[in-house]
Tab-separated table of C-alpha atoms in Angstrom:
chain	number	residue	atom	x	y	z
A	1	UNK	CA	286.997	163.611	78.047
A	2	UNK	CA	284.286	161.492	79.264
A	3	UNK	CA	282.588	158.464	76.895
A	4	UNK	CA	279.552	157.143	78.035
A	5	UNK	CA	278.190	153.825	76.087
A	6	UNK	CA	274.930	152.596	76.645
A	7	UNK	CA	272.772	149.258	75.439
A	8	UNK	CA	270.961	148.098	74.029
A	9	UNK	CA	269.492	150.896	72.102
A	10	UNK	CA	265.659	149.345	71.991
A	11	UNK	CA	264.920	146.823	74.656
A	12	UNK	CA	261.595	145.297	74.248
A	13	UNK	CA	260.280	142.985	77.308
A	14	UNK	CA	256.561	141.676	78.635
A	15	UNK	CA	254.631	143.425	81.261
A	16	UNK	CA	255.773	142.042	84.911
A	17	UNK	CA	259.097	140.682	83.436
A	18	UNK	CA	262.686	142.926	84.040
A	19	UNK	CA	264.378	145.318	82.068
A	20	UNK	CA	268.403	145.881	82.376
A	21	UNK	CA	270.174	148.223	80.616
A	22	UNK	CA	273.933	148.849	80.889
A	23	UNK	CA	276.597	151.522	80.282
A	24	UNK	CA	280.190	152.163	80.660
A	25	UNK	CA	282.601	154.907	81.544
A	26	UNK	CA	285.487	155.490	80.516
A	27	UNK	CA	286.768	158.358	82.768
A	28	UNK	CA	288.184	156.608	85.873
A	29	UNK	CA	287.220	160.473	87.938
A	30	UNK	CA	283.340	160.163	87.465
A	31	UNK	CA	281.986	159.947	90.382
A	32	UNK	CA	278.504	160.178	90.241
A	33	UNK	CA	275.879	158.225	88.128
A	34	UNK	CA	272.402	159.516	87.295
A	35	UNK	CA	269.492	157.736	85.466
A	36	UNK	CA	266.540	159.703	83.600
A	37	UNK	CA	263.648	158.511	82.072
A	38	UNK	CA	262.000	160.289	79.048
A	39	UNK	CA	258.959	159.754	78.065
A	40	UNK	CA	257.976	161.322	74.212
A	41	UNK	CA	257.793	164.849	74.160
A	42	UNK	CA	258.767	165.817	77.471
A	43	UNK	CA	261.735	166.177	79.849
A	44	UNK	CA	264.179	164.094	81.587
A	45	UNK	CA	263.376	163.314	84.819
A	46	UNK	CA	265.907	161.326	87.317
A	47	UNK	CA	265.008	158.345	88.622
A	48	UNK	CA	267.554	157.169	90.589
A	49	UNK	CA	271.246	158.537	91.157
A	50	UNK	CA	274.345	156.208	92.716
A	51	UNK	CA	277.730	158.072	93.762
A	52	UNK	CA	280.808	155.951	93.275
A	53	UNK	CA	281.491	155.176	96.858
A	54	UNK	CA	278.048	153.055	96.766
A	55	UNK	CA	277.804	149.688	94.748
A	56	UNK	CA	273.776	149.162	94.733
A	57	UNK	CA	271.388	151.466	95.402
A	58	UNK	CA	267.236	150.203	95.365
A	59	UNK	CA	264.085	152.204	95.010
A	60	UNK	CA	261.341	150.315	95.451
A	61	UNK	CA	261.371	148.174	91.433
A	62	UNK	CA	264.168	150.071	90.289
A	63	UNK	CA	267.970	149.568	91.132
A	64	UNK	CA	271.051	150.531	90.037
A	65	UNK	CA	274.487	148.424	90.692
A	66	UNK	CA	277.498	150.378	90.112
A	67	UNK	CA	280.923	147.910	88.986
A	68	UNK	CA	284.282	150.848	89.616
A	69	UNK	CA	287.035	148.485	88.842
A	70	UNK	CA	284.929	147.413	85.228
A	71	UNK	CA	283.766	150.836	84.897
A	72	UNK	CA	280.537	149.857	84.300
A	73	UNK	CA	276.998	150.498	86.316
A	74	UNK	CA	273.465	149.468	85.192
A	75	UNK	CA	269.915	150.005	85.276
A	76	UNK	CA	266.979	147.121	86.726
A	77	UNK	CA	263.365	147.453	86.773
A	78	UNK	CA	261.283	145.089	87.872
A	79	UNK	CA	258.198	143.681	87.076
A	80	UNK	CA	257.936	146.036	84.498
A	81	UNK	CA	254.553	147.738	83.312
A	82	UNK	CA	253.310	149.840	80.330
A	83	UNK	CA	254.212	153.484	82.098
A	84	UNK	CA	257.962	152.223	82.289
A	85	UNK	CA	257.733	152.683	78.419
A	86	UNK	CA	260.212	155.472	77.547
A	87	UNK	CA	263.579	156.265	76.475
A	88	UNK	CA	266.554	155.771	79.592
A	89	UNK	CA	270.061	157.675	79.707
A	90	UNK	CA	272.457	157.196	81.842
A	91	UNK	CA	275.315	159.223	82.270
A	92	UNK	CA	278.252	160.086	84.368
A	93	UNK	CA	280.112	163.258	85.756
A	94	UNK	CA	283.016	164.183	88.220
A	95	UNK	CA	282.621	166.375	90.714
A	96	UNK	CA	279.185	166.388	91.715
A	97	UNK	CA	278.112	167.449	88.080
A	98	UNK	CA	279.957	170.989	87.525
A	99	UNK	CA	281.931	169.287	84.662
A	100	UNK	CA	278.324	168.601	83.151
A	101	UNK	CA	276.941	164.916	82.389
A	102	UNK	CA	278.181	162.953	79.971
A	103	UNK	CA	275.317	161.020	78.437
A	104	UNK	CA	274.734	157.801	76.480
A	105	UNK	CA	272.754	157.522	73.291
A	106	UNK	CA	269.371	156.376	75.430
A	107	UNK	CA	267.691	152.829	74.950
A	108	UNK	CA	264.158	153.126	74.206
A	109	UNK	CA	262.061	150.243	76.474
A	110	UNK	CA	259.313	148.906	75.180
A	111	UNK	CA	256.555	146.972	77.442
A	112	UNK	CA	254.560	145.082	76.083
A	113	UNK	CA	251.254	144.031	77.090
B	1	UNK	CA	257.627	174.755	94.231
B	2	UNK	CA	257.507	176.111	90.180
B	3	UNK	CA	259.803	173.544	88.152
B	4	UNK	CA	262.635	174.581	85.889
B	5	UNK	CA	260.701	177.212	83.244
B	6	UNK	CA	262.393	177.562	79.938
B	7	UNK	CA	260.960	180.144	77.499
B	8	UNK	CA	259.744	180.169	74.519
B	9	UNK	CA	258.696	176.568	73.892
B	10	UNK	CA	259.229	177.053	70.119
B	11	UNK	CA	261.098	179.137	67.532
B	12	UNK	CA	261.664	179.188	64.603
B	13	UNK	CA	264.491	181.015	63.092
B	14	UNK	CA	266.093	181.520	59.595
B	15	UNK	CA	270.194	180.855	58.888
B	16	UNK	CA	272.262	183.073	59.884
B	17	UNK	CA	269.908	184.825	62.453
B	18	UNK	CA	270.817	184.808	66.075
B	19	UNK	CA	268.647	183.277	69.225
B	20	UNK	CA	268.496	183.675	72.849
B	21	UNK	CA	266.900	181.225	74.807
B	22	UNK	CA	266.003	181.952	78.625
B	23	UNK	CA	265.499	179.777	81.671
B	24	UNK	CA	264.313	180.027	85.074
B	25	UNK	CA	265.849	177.585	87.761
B	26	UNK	CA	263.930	176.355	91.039
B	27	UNK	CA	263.990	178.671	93.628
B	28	UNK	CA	266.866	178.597	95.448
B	29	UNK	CA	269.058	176.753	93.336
B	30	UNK	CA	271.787	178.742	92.115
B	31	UNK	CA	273.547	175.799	89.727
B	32	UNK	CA	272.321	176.203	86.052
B	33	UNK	CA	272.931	173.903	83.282
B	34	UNK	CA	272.340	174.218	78.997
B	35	UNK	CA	272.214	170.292	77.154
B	36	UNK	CA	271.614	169.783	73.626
B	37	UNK	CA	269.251	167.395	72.269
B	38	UNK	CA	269.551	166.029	68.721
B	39	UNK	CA	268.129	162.679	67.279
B	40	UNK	CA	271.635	162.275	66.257
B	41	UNK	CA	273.676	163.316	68.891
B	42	UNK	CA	271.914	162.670	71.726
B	43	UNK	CA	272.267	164.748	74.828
B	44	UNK	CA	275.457	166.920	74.815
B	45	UNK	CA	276.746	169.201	77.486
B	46	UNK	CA	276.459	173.172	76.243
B	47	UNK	CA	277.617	174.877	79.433
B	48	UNK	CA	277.155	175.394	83.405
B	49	UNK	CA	276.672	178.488	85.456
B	50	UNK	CA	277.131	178.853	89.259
B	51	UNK	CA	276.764	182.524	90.975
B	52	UNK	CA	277.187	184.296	87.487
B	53	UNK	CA	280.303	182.069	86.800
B	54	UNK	CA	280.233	179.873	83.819
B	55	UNK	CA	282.380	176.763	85.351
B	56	UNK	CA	282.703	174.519	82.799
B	57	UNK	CA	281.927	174.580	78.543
B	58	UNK	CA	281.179	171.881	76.680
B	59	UNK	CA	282.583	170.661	72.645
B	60	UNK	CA	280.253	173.509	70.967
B	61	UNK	CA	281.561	176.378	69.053
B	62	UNK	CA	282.124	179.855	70.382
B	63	UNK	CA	278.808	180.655	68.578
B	64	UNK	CA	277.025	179.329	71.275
B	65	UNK	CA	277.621	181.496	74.649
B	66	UNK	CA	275.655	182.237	78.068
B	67	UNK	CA	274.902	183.583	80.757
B	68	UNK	CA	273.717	184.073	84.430
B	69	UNK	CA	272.039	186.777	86.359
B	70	UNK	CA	272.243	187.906	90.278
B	71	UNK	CA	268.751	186.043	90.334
B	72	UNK	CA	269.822	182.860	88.997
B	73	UNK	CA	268.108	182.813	85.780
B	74	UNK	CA	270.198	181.893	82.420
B	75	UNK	CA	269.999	183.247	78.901
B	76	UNK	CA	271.949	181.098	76.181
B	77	UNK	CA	272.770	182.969	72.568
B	78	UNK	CA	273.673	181.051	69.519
B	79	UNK	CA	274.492	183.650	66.916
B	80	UNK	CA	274.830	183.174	62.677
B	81	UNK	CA	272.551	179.667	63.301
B	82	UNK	CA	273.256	177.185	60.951
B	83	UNK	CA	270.891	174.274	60.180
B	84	UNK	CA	272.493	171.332	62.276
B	85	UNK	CA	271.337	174.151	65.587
B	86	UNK	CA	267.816	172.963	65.110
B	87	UNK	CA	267.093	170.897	68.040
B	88	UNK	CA	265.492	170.906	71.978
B	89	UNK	CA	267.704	172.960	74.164
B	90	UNK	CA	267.483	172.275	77.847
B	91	UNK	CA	268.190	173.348	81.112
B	92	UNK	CA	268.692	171.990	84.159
B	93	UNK	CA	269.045	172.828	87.484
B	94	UNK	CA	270.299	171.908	91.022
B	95	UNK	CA	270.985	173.069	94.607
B	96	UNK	CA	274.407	173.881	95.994
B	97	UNK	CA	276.097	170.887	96.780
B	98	UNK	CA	273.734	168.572	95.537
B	99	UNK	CA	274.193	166.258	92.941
B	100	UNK	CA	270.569	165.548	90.975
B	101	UNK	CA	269.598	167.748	88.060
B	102	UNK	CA	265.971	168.821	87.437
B	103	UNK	CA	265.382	169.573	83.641
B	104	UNK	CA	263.106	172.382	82.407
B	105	UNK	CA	260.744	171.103	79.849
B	106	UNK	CA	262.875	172.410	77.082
B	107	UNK	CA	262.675	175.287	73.776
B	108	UNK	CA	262.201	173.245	70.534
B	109	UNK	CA	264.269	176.031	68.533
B	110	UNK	CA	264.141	175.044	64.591
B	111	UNK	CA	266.256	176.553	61.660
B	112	UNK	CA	264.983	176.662	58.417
């Protein structure tokens, strides 16, 4: 089945500087690559998606870049501030999620002021 | 438009007892997910439901089982509950042929 690795596992960085956190695949039929943030004590909420037949995808200061050949895709936020303090997981699935999402262990981000 | 509702928000249940956990998609979606959620583990695929159908099952014993109604909405039994169950249980849902889960806000379900 699917393996999903993520790091680091605690990032810490300053307010207004970036954050990037990266994962790999190892199932060559994932297709589709979500992000969600959780923040302590409540649910994971996506933040940004990327299908494999896209290599970058931007939403205002967060991308994600997507690498198929390396099997690998991360996570950048930009000039980071102290409600992007969480815990992100990325994970992959094949088709279109019915096989479920494979996560990775989370890294918890830390801003700090 | 009411988010994914999982009921209860807590339990607390003694070994060997059985569970069912219940969860209300967004209207309209008909896709219905179950993830575990352990400090340990992380998050790990239970099962999904589509139009009644359970189409997929994750690594979890046969203790743990579902199901979906005509409405949509999805029940998930663990039975003889063992102490390593104790964790958040989640759902999530999604539209027909759309990719992006919404999570419920979870049942914190504790085995003492």
């Amino acid at each position: 089945g699917e393996n999903v690795e993520q790091h680091p596992s605690t990032l810490s960085v300053q307010e207004g500087d970036s954050a990037v956190i990266k994962c790999t695949y190892s199932d060559s039929a994932s297709n589709y690559f979500p992000w969600y943030k959780q923040e302590l004590g409540k649910r994971p909420q996506l933040i940004i998606d990327i299908r494999s037949n896209v290599g970058e995808k931007k939403d205002q200061r967060i991308a994600v870049t997507l690498n198929k050949t390396a099997k690998h895709f991360s996570l950048h936020i930009t000039e980071t501030q102290p409600e992007d303090s969480a815990v992100y997981f990325c994970a992959a699935s094949r088709g279109g999620g019915a096989d479920g999402l494979t996560f990775g262990k989370g890294t918890h981000l830390i801003i700090q002021p | 438009k009411a988010g994914v509702t999982q009921t209860p928000r807590y339990l607390i249940k003694t070994r060997g007892q059985q569970v069912t956990l219940s969860c209300s998609p967004i209207s309209g979606h008909r896709s219905v997910s179950w993830y575990q959620q352990t400090p340990g583990q992380g998050l790990q695929f239970l099962f999904e439901y589509f139009s009644e159908t359970q189409r997929n099952k994750g690594n979890f014993p046969g203790r743990f089982s579902g199901r979906q109604f005509s409405n949509s909405r999805s029940e998930m039994n663990v039975s003889t509950l063992e102490l390593g169950d104790s964790a958040l249980y989640l759902c999530a849902s999604r539209n027909q042929g759309a990719y992006g889960y919404t999570f419920g806000s979870g049942t914190r379900l504790t085995v003492v």
